[in-house]
mmCIF file of C-alpha atoms in Angstrom:
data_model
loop_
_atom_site.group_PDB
_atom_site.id
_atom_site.type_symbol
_atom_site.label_atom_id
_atom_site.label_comp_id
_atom_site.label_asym_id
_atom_site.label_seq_id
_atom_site.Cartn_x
_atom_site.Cartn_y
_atom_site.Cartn_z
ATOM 1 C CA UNK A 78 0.000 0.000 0.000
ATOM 2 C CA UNK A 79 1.163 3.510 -0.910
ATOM 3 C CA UNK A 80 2.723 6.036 1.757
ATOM 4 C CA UNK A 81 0.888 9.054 2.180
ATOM 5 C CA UNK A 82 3.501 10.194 4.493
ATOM 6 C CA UNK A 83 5.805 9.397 7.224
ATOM 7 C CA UNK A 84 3.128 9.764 9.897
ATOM 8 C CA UNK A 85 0.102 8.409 7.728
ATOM 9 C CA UNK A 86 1.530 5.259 6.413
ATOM 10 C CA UNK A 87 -0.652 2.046 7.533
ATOM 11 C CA UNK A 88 0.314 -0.002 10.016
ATOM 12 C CA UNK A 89 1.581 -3.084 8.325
ATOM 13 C CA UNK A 90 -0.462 -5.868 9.391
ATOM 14 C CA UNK A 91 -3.305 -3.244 7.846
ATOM 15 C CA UNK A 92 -5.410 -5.106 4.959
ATOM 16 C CA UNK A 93 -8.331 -3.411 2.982
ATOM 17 C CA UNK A 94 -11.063 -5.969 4.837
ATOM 18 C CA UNK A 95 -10.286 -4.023 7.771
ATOM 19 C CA UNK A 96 -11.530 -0.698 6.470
ATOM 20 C CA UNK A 97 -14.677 -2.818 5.616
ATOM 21 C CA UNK A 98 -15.184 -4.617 9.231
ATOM 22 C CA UNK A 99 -14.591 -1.041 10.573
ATOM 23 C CA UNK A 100 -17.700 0.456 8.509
ATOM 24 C CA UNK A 101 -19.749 -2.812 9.152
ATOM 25 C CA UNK A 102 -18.967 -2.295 13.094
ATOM 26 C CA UNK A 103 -19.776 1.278 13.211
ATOM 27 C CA UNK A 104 -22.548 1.206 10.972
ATOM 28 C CA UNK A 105 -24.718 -1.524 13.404
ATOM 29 C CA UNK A 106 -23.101 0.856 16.206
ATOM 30 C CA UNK A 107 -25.624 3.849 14.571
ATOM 31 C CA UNK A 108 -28.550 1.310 14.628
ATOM 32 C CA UNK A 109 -27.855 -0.223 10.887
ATOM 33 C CA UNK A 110 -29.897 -3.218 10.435
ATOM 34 C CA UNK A 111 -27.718 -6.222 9.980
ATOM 35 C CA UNK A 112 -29.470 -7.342 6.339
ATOM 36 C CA UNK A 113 -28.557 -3.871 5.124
ATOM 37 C CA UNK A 114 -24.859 -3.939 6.438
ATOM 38 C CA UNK A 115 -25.041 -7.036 4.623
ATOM 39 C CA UNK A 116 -26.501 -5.794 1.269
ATOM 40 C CA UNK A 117 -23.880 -2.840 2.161
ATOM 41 C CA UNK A 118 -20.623 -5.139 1.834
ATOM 42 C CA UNK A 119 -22.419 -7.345 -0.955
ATOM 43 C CA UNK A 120 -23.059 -10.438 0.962
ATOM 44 C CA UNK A 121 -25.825 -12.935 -0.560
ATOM 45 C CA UNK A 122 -28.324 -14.250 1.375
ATOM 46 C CA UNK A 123 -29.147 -17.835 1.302
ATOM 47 C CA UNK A 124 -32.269 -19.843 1.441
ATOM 48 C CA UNK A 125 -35.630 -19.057 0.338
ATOM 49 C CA UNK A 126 -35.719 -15.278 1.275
ATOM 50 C CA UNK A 127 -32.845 -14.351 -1.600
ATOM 51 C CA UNK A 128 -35.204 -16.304 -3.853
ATOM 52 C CA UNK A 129 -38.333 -14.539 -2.768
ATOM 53 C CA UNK A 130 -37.032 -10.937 -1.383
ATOM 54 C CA UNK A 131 -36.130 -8.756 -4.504
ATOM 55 C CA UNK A 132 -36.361 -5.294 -2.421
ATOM 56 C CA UNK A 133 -33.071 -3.673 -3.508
ATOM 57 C CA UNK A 134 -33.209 -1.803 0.716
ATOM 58 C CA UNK A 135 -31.707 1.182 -1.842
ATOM 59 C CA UNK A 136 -33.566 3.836 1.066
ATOM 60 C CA UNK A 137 -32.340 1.622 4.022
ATOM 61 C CA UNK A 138 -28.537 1.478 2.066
ATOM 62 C CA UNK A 139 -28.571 4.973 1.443
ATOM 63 C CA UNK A 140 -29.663 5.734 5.408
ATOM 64 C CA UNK A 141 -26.549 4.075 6.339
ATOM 65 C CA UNK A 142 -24.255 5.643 4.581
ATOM 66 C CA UNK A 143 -25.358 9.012 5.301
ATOM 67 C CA UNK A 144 -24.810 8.136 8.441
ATOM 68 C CA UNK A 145 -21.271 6.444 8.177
ATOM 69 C CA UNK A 146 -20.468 9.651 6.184
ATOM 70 C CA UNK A 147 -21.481 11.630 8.889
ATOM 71 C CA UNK A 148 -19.586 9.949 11.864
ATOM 72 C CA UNK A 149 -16.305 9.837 9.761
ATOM 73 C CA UNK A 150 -16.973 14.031 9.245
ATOM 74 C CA UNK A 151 -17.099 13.865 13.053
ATOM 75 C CA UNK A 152 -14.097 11.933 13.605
ATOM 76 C CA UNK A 153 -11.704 14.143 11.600
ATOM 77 C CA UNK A 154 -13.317 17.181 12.517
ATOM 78 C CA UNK A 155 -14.394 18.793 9.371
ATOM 79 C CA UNK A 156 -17.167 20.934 9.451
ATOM 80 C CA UNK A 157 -19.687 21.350 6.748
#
């Protein structure tokens, strides 16, 4: 992974799946529902209900993120 600089370089045990458990985690921290943290990261359901449940949770996605977008805004301070 590329350095941004000598004090923002990753860690090295750092992999891109962390950046995703870190969203996941926060996101159920805000009140996400677990199926749309799942449709979030692209996880397939199994069973009858992905055979029967086309609802794309687009709304419900879109929630979330605002959200995650939010708290990051909060944790680096910028102000909009």
């Amino acid at each position: 992974m590329p350095s941004v600089g000598k004090w923002c370089s990753p860690p090295p045990w750092f992999t891109p799946h962390d950046l995703r458990r870190t969203a996941a985690s926060h996101m159920a921290s805000l009140g996400t529902q677990p199926l749309v943290i799942s449709r979030l990261l692209n996880h397939k359901e199994g069973g009858i209900t992905q055979i029967y449940n086309r609802y794309s949770y687009d709304v419900e996605k879109r929630e979330a993120m605002d959200k995650w977008a939010d708290r990051i805004t909060g944790m680096v301070g910028i102000d909009e």
